[in-house]
PDB file of N, CA and C in Angstrom:
ATOM      1  N   MET M  24     -16.363  13.346   1.223  1.00 54.00           N
ATOM      2  CA  MET M  24     -16.977  13.693  -0.039  1.00 54.00           C
ATOM      3  C   MET M  24     -18.283  12.911  -0.181  1.00 54.00           C
ATOM      4  N   THR M  25     -19.305  13.649  -0.504  1.00 52.00           N
ATOM      5  CA  THR M  25     -20.615  13.029  -0.634  1.00 52.00           C
ATOM      6  C   THR M  25     -21.069  13.117  -2.088  1.00 52.00           C
ATOM      7  N   ILE M  26     -21.514  12.014  -2.612  1.00 56.00           N
ATOM      8  CA  ILE M  26     -22.031  11.981  -3.992  1.00 56.00           C
ATOM      9  C   ILE M  26     -23.512  11.652  -3.921  1.00 56.00           C
ATOM     10  N   HIS M  27     -24.270  12.542  -4.477  1.00 56.00           N
ATOM     11  CA  HIS M  27     -25.715  12.315  -4.533  1.00 56.00           C
ATOM     12  C   HIS M  27     -26.080  11.913  -5.964  1.00 56.00           C
ATOM     13  N   LEU M  28     -26.727  10.804  -6.091  1.00 57.00           N
ATOM     14  CA  LEU M  28     -27.158  10.328  -7.410  1.00 57.00           C
ATOM     15  C   LEU M  28     -28.686  10.408  -7.511  1.00 57.00           C
ATOM     16  N   TRP M  29     -29.120  10.867  -8.625  1.00 71.00           N
ATOM     17  CA  TRP M  29     -30.550  10.922  -8.894  1.00 71.00           C
ATOM     18  C   TRP M  29     -30.888   9.811  -9.876  1.00 71.00           C
ATOM     19  N   PHE M  30     -31.787   8.969  -9.473  1.00 71.00           N
ATOM     20  CA  PHE M  30     -32.196   7.883 -10.346  1.00 71.00           C
ATOM     21  C   PHE M  30     -33.540   8.236 -10.979  1.00 71.00           C
ATOM     22  N   VAL M  31     -33.572   8.145 -12.272  1.00 65.00           N
ATOM     23  CA  VAL M  31     -34.780   8.505 -13.008  1.00 65.00           C
ATOM     24  C   VAL M  31     -35.276   7.275 -13.739  1.00 65.00           C
ATOM     25  N   THR M  32     -36.535   7.030 -13.623  1.00 70.00           N
ATOM     26  CA  THR M  32     -37.147   5.905 -14.320  1.00 70.00           C
ATOM     27  C   THR M  32     -38.046   6.448 -15.417  1.00 70.00           C
ATOM     28  N   ILE M  33     -37.837   5.975 -16.608  1.00 69.00           N
ATOM     29  CA  ILE M  33     -38.656   6.410 -17.740  1.00 69.00           C
ATOM     30  C   ILE M  33     -39.486   5.215 -18.192  1.00 69.00           C
ATOM     31  N   THR M  34     -40.760   5.444 -18.282  1.00 73.00           N
ATOM     32  CA  THR M  34     -41.662   4.394 -18.724  1.00 73.00           C
ATOM     33  C   THR M  34     -42.245   4.798 -20.070  1.00 73.00           C
ATOM     34  N   ILE M  35     -42.112   3.927 -21.035  1.00 77.00           N
ATOM     35  CA  ILE M  35     -42.667   4.200 -22.357  1.00 77.00           C
ATOM     36  C   ILE M  35     -43.815   3.221 -22.583  1.00 77.00           C
ATOM     37  N   GLN M  36     -44.963   3.783 -22.867  1.00 79.00           N
ATOM     38  CA  GLN M  36     -46.130   2.947 -23.132  1.00 79.00           C
ATOM     39  C   GLN M  36     -46.600   3.173 -24.557  1.00 79.00           C
ATOM     40  N   ARG M  37     -46.994   2.122 -25.167  1.00 85.00           N
ATOM     41  CA  ARG M  37     -47.526   2.235 -26.522  1.00 85.00           C
ATOM     42  C   ARG M  37     -48.901   2.889 -26.464  1.00 85.00           C
ATOM     43  N   ARG M  38     -49.087   3.876 -27.307  1.00 86.00           N
ATOM     44  CA  ARG M  38     -50.311   4.652 -27.307  1.00 86.00           C
ATOM     45  C   ARG M  38     -51.272   4.112 -28.355  1.00 86.00           C
ATOM     46  N   LYS M  39     -52.537   4.071 -28.035  1.00 91.00           N
ATOM     47  CA  LYS M  39     -53.544   3.633 -28.999  1.00 91.00           C
ATOM     48  C   LYS M  39     -54.077   4.849 -29.737  1.00 91.00           C
ATOM     49  N   TRP M  40     -54.104   4.738 -31.064  1.00 89.00           N
ATOM     50  CA  TRP M  40     -54.530   5.848 -31.909  1.00 89.00           C
ATOM     51  C   TRP M  40     -56.026   5.767 -32.145  1.00 89.00           C
ATOM     52  N   THR M  41     -56.655   6.930 -32.174  1.00 94.00           N
ATOM     53  CA  THR M  41     -58.075   6.975 -32.539  1.00 94.00           C
ATOM     54  C   THR M  41     -58.182   7.046 -34.058  1.00 94.00           C
ATOM     55  N   MET M  42     -59.361   6.809 -34.566  1.00 94.00           N
ATOM     56  CA  MET M  42     -59.564   6.876 -36.012  1.00 94.00           C
ATOM     57  C   MET M  42     -59.312   8.297 -36.536  1.00 94.00           C
ATOM     58  N   GLU M  43     -59.660   9.290 -35.742  1.00 95.00           N
ATOM     59  CA  GLU M  43     -59.438  10.682 -36.157  1.00 95.00           C
ATOM     60  C   GLU M  43     -57.950  10.976 -36.282  1.00 95.00           C
ATOM     61  N   GLU M  44     -57.157  10.478 -35.350  1.00 94.00           N
ATOM     62  CA  GLU M  44     -55.709  10.694 -35.399  1.00 94.00           C
ATOM     63  C   GLU M  44     -55.085   9.989 -36.601  1.00 94.00           C
ATOM     64  N   ILE M  45     -55.558   8.801 -36.883  1.00 95.00           N
ATOM     65  CA  ILE M  45     -55.053   8.046 -38.030  1.00 95.00           C
ATOM     66  C   ILE M  45     -55.357   8.792 -39.320  1.00 95.00           C
ATOM     67  N   GLU M  46     -56.581   9.284 -39.438  1.00 96.00           N
ATOM     68  CA  GLU M  46     -56.976  10.023 -40.639  1.00 96.00           C
ATOM     69  C   GLU M  46     -56.177  11.320 -40.772  1.00 96.00           C
ATOM     70  N   HIS M  47     -55.954  11.977 -39.654  1.00 96.00           N
ATOM     71  CA  HIS M  47     -55.179  13.219 -39.657  1.00 96.00           C
ATOM     72  C   HIS M  47     -53.741  12.959 -40.119  1.00 96.00           C
ATOM     73  N   GLU M  48     -53.126  11.921 -39.609  1.00 95.00           N
ATOM     74  CA  GLU M  48     -51.761  11.560 -40.007  1.00 95.00           C
ATOM     75  C   GLU M  48     -51.694  11.211 -41.490  1.00 95.00           C
ATOM     76  N   ARG M  49     -52.693  10.496 -41.969  1.00 97.00           N
ATOM     77  CA  ARG M  49     -52.733  10.130 -43.386  1.00 97.00           C
ATOM     78  C   ARG M  49     -52.813  11.380 -44.255  1.00 97.00           C
ATOM     79  N   LEU M  50     -53.640  12.326 -43.848  1.00 97.00           N
ATOM     80  CA  LEU M  50     -53.791  13.568 -44.592  1.00 97.00           C
ATOM     81  C   LEU M  50     -52.473  14.354 -44.612  1.00 97.00           C
ATOM     82  N   ILE M  51     -51.809  14.426 -43.484  1.00 96.00           N
ATOM     83  CA  ILE M  51     -50.527  15.132 -43.403  1.00 96.00           C
ATOM     84  C   ILE M  51     -49.495  14.483 -44.328  1.00 96.00           C
ATOM     85  N   ARG M  52     -49.418  13.169 -44.308  1.00 96.00           N
ATOM     86  CA  ARG M  52     -48.456  12.474 -45.186  1.00 96.00           C
ATOM     87  C   ARG M  52     -48.769  12.702 -46.657  1.00 96.00           C
ATOM     88  N   GLN M  53     -50.044  12.732 -46.981  1.00 97.00           N
ATOM     89  CA  GLN M  53     -50.443  12.971 -48.365  1.00 97.00           C
ATOM     90  C   GLN M  53     -50.017  14.372 -48.803  1.00 97.00           C
ATOM     91  N   ILE M  54     -50.251  15.357 -47.963  1.00 96.00           N
ATOM     92  CA  ILE M  54     -49.872  16.740 -48.285  1.00 96.00           C
ATOM     93  C   ILE M  54     -48.355  16.862 -48.413  1.00 96.00           C
ATOM     94  N   GLU M  55     -47.626  16.228 -47.512  1.00 96.00           N
ATOM     95  CA  GLU M  55     -46.159  16.264 -47.592  1.00 96.00           C
ATOM     96  C   GLU M  55     -45.664  15.642 -48.896  1.00 96.00           C
ATOM     97  N   GLU M  56     -46.282  14.562 -49.295  1.00 96.00           N
ATOM     98  CA  GLU M  56     -45.891  13.905 -50.545  1.00 96.00           C
ATOM     99  C   GLU M  56     -46.170  14.805 -51.747  1.00 96.00           C
ATOM    100  N   GLU M  57     -47.310  15.473 -51.738  1.00 95.00           N
ATOM    101  CA  GLU M  57     -47.637  16.388 -52.837  1.00 95.00           C
ATOM    102  C   GLU M  57     -46.637  17.544 -52.901  1.00 95.00           C
ATOM    103  N   LEU M  58     -46.274  18.074 -51.759  1.00 93.00           N
ATOM    104  CA  LEU M  58     -45.296  19.165 -51.727  1.00 93.00           C
ATOM    105  C   LEU M  58     -43.939  18.705 -52.245  1.00 93.00           C
ATOM    106  N   THR M  59     -43.542  17.515 -51.861  1.00 92.00           N
ATOM    107  CA  THR M  59     -42.273  16.965 -52.340  1.00 92.00           C
ATOM    108  C   THR M  59     -42.303  16.812 -53.857  1.00 92.00           C
ATOM    109  N   ASN M  60     -43.405  16.342 -54.389  1.00 91.00           N
ATOM    110  CA  ASN M  60     -43.536  16.182 -55.840  1.00 91.00           C
ATOM    111  C   ASN M  60     -43.448  17.529 -56.550  1.00 91.00           C
ATOM    112  N   ARG M  61     -44.079  18.541 -55.980  1.00 90.00           N
ATOM    113  CA  ARG M  61     -44.015  19.879 -56.575  1.00 90.00           C
ATOM    114  C   ARG M  61     -42.583  20.408 -56.572  1.00 90.00           C
ATOM    115  N   LYS M  62     -41.878  20.186 -55.477  1.00 88.00           N
ATOM    116  CA  LYS M  62     -40.489  20.650 -55.386  1.00 88.00           C
ATOM    117  C   LYS M  62     -39.638  19.965 -56.453  1.00 88.00           C
ATOM    118  N   CYS M  63     -39.860  18.682 -56.631  1.00 86.00           N
ATOM    119  CA  CYS M  63     -39.091  17.946 -57.633  1.00 86.00           C
ATOM    120  C   CYS M  63     -39.386  18.481 -59.038  1.00 86.00           C
ATOM    121  N   LEU M  64     -40.618  18.770 -59.305  1.00 84.00           N
ATOM    122  CA  LEU M  64     -40.977  19.308 -60.617  1.00 84.00           C
ATOM    123  C   LEU M  64     -40.325  20.671 -60.854  1.00 84.00           C
ATOM    124  N   LEU M  65     -40.282  21.492 -59.821  1.00 78.00           N
ATOM    125  CA  LEU M  65     -39.652  22.807 -59.962  1.00 78.00           C
ATOM    126  C   LEU M  65     -38.148  22.680 -60.217  1.00 78.00           C
ATOM    127  N   HIS M  66     -37.516  21.732 -59.570  1.00 77.00           N
ATOM    128  CA  HIS M  66     -36.071  21.561 -59.741  1.00 77.00           C
ATOM    129  C   HIS M  66     -35.718  21.051 -61.131  1.00 77.00           C
ATOM    130  N   ARG M  67     -36.633  20.382 -61.771  1.00 73.00           N
ATOM    131  CA  ARG M  67     -36.368  19.884 -63.134  1.00 73.00           C
ATOM    132  C   ARG M  67     -36.228  21.042 -64.114  1.00 73.00           C
ATOM    133  N   TRP M  68     -36.920  22.134 -63.816  1.00 69.00           N
ATOM    134  CA  TRP M  68     -36.868  23.281 -64.726  1.00 69.00           C
ATOM    135  C   TRP M  68     -35.546  24.014 -64.653  1.00 69.00           C
ATOM    136  N   PHE M  69     -34.820  23.839 -63.563  1.00 63.00           N
ATOM    137  CA  PHE M  69     -33.563  24.586 -63.399  1.00 63.00           C
ATOM    138  C   PHE M  69     -32.354  23.789 -63.751  1.00 63.00           C
TER     139      PHE M  69
END
């Protein structure tokens, strides 16, 4: 009986963000927060 094992190495490196990516993420979080607030306001009416 032969057992073949596959060894996989995963390397995780910390990525450096550009200013554009940081601004984009901030904008997305802001929009998500606004949507959440709107949903909460709608649920208060029901």
